[in-house]
CSV table of C-alpha atoms in Angstrom, one decimal:
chain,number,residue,atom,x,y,z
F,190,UNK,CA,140.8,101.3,110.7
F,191,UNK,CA,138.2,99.7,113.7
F,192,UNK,CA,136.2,96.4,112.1
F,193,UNK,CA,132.9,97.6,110.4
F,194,UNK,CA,129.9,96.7,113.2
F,195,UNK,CA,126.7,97.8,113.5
F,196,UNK,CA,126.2,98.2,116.9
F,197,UNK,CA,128.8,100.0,116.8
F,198,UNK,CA,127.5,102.9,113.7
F,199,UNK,CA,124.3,102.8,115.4
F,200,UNK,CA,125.2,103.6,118.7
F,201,UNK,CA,122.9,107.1,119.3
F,202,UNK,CA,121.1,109.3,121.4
F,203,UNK,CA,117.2,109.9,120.0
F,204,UNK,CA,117.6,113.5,120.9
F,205,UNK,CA,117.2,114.6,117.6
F,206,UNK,CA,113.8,114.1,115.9
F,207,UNK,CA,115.8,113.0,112.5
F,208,UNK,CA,117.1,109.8,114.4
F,209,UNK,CA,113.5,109.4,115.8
F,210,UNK,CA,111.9,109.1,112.8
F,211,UNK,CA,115.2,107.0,111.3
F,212,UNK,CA,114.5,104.2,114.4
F,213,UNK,CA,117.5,105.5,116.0
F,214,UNK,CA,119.8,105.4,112.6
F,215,UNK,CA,122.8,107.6,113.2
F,216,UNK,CA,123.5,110.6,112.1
F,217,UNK,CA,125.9,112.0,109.4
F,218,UNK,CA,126.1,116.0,108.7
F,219,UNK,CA,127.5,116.8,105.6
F,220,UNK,CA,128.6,120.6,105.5
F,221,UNK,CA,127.9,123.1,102.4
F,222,UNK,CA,128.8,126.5,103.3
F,223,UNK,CA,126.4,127.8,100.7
F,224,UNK,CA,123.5,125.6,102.0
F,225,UNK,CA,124.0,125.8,106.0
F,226,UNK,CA,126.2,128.9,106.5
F,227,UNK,CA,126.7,128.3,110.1
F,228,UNK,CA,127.4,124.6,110.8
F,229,UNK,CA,128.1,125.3,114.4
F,230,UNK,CA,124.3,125.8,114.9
F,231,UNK,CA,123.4,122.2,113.0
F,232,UNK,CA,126.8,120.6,115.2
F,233,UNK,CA,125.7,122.0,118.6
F,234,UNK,CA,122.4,119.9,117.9
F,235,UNK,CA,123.9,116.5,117.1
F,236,UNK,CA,123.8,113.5,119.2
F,237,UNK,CA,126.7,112.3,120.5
F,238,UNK,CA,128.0,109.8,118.4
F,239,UNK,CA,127.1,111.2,115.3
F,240,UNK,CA,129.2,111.9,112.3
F,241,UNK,CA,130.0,115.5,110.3
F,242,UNK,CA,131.9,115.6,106.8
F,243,UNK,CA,133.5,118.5,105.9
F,244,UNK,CA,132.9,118.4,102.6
F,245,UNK,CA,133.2,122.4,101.1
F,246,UNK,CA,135.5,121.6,98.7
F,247,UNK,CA,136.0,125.3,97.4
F,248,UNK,CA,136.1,126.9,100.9
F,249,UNK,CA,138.7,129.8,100.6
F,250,UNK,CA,140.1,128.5,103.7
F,251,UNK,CA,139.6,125.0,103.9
F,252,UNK,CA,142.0,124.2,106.4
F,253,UNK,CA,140.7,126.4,108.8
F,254,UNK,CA,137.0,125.4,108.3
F,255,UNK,CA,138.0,121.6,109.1
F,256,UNK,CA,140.5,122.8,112.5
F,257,UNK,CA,137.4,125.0,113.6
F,258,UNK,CA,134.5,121.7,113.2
F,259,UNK,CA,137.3,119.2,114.3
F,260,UNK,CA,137.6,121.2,117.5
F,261,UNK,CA,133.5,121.6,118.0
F,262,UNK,CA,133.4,117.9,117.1
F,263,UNK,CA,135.9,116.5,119.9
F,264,UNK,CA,134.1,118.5,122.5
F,265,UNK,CA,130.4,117.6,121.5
F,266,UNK,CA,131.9,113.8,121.4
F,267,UNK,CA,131.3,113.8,117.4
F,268,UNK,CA,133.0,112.0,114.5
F,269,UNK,CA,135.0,114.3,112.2
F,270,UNK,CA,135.6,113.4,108.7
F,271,UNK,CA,137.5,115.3,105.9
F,272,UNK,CA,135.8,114.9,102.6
F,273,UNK,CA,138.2,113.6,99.6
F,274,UNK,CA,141.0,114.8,101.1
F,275,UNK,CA,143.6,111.9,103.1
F,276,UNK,CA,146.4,114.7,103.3
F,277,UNK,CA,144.0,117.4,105.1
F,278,UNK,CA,142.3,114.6,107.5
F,279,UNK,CA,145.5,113.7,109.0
F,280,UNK,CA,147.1,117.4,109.2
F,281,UNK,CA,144.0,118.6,111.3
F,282,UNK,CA,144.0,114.9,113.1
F,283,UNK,CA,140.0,114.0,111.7
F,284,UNK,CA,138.7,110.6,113.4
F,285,UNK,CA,138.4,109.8,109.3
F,286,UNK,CA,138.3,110.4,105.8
F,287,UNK,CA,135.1,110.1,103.6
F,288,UNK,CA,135.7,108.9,99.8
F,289,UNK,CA,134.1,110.2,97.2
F,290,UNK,CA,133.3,107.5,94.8
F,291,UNK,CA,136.2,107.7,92.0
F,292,UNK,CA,138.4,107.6,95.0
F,293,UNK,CA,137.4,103.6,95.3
F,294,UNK,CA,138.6,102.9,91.9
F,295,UNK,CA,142.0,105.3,92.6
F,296,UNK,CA,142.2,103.2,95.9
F,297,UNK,CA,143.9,105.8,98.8
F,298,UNK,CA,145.8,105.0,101.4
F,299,UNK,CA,142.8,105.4,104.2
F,300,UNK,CA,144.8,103.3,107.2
F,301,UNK,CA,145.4,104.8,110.4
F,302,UNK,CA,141.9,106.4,110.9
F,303,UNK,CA,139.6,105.0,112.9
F,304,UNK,CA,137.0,105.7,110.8
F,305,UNK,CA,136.0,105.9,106.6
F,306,UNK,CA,133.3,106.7,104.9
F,307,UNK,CA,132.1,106.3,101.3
F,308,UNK,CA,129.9,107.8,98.9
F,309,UNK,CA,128.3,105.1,96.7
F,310,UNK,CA,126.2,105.5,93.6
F,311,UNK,CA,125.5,101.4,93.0
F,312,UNK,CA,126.6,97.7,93.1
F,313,UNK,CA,130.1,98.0,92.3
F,314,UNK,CA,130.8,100.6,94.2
F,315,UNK,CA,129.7,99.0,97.6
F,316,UNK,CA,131.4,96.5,97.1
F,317,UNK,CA,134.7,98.6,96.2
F,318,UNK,CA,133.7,100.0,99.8
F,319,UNK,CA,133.3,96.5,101.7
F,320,UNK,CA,136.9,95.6,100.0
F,321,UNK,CA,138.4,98.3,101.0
F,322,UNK,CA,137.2,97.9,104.6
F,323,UNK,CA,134.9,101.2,104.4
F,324,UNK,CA,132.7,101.2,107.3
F,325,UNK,CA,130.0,103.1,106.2
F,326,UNK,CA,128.3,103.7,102.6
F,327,UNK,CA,126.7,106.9,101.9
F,328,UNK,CA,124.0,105.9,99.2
F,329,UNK,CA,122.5,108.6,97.1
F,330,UNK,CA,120.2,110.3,95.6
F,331,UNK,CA,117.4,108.4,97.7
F,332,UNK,CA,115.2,111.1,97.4
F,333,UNK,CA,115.2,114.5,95.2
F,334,UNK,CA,118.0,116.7,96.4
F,335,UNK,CA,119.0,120.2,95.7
F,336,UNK,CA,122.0,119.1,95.8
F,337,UNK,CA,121.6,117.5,92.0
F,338,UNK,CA,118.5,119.1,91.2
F,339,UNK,CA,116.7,117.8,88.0
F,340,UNK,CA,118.8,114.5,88.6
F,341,UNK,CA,116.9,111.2,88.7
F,342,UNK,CA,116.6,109.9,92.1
F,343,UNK,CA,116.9,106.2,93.3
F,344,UNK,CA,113.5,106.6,95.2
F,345,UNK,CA,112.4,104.5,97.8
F,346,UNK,CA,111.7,100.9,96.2
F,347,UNK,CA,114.9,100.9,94.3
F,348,UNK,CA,116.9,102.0,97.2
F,349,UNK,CA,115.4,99.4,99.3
F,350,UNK,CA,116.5,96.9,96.6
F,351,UNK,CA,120.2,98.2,96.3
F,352,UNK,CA,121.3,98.0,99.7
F,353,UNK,CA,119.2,95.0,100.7
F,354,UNK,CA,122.4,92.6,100.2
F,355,UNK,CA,124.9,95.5,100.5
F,356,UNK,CA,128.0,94.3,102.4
F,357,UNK,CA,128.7,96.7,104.9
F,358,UNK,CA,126.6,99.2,106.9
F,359,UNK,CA,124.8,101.9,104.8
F,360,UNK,CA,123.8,105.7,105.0
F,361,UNK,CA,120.8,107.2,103.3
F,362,UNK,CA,121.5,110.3,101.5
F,363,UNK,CA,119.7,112.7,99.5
F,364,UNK,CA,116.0,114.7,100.2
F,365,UNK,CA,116.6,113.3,103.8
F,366,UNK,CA,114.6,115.0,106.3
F,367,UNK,CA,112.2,113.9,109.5
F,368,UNK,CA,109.3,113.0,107.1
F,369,UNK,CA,111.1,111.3,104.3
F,370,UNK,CA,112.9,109.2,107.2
F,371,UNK,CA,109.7,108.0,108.8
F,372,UNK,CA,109.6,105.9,105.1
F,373,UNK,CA,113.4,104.9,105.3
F,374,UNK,CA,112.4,103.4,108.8
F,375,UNK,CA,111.5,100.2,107.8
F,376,UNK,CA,115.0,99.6,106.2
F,377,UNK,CA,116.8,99.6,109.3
F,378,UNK,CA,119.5,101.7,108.0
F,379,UNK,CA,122.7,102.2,109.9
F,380,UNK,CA,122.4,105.8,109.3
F,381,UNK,CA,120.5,108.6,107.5
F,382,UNK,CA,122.9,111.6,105.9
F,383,UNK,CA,121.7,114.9,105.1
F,384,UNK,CA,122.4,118.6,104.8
F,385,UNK,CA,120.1,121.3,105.2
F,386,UNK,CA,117.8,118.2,106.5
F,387,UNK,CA,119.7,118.4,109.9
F,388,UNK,CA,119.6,122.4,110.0
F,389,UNK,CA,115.7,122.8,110.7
């Protein structure tokens, strides 16, 4: 796994008006077949340098979902990462893995990628993250979602707080879009994660 660096997550083109209103935060794409039916269209947009999950958990055919982006990632210079899944990530040879949270308590075997993710709902777990030489945090809910709808979100001041001291670089995640960005900018976050935020 490369050493967590800034420079290095927020290397990015401002092509896309979501890193222009993020202050040139990178960008992470976070598939759900049932929200963005054709990722293709949302991948085909991304700077280069940016980062897709394949998260889909239920996909009827997950494997071939994550060989199909892998191959659209590695020719749009992209970072591909398999979503709670070490075994998958290395058969369809991802750039990474991205933890779900109860995965940084179970503590995987992420080595050999050259890049890990984490989702990460507080304190402890970013610090689970930093230990296990994560290199970048996916905090959530910042904003309402309909991901989790009717579940509280952080909102802006007590996201602000969390990751003011976190210890490695952090994602925003959660009601992300162009004009909920434009508030995030001040935080000068690594990156800003979203879903149908990066399909408009």
């Amino acid at each position: 796994m490369v050493k967590r660096a800034d420079k290095k997550i927020r290397a990015t083109s401002l092509s896309h008006p979501l890193s222009r209103a993020g202050g040139g935060a990178r960008l992470v794409f976070i598939t759900d077949a049932a929200r963005v039916p054709d990722p293709a269209g949302v991948i085909a947009k991304l700077p280069v340098g940016s980062i897709v999950i394949c998260r889909d958990y239920k996909h009827r055919d997950r494997l071939g979902l994550a060989l199909k982006l892998r191959t659209l990632c590695r020719k749009r210079r992209l970072v591909f990462l398999v979503a709670g899944d070490v075994a998958l990530a290395r058969q369809v040879g991802a750039d990474g893995v991205h933890l779900p949270e109860y995965l940084l308590i179970t503590r995987p075997n992420p080595m050999g990628f050259s890049f890990v993710s984490a989702a990460c709902h507080g304190r402890m777990a970013l610090r689970r993250a930093a230990r296990l030489g994560v290199d970048l945090a996916l905090v959530s809910p910042v904003f309402e979602t309909r991901s989790h709808e009717g579940a509280g979100a952080l909102g802006l001041h007590r996201f602000a707080r969390l990751v003011a001291d976190a210890p490695l670089a952090v994602a925003a995640l959660g009601g992300v879009n162009v004009r909920s960005a434009k508030k995030l900018r001040p935080l000068n976050l690594a990156a800003l994660a979203a879903i149908d935020g990066l399909s408009g």
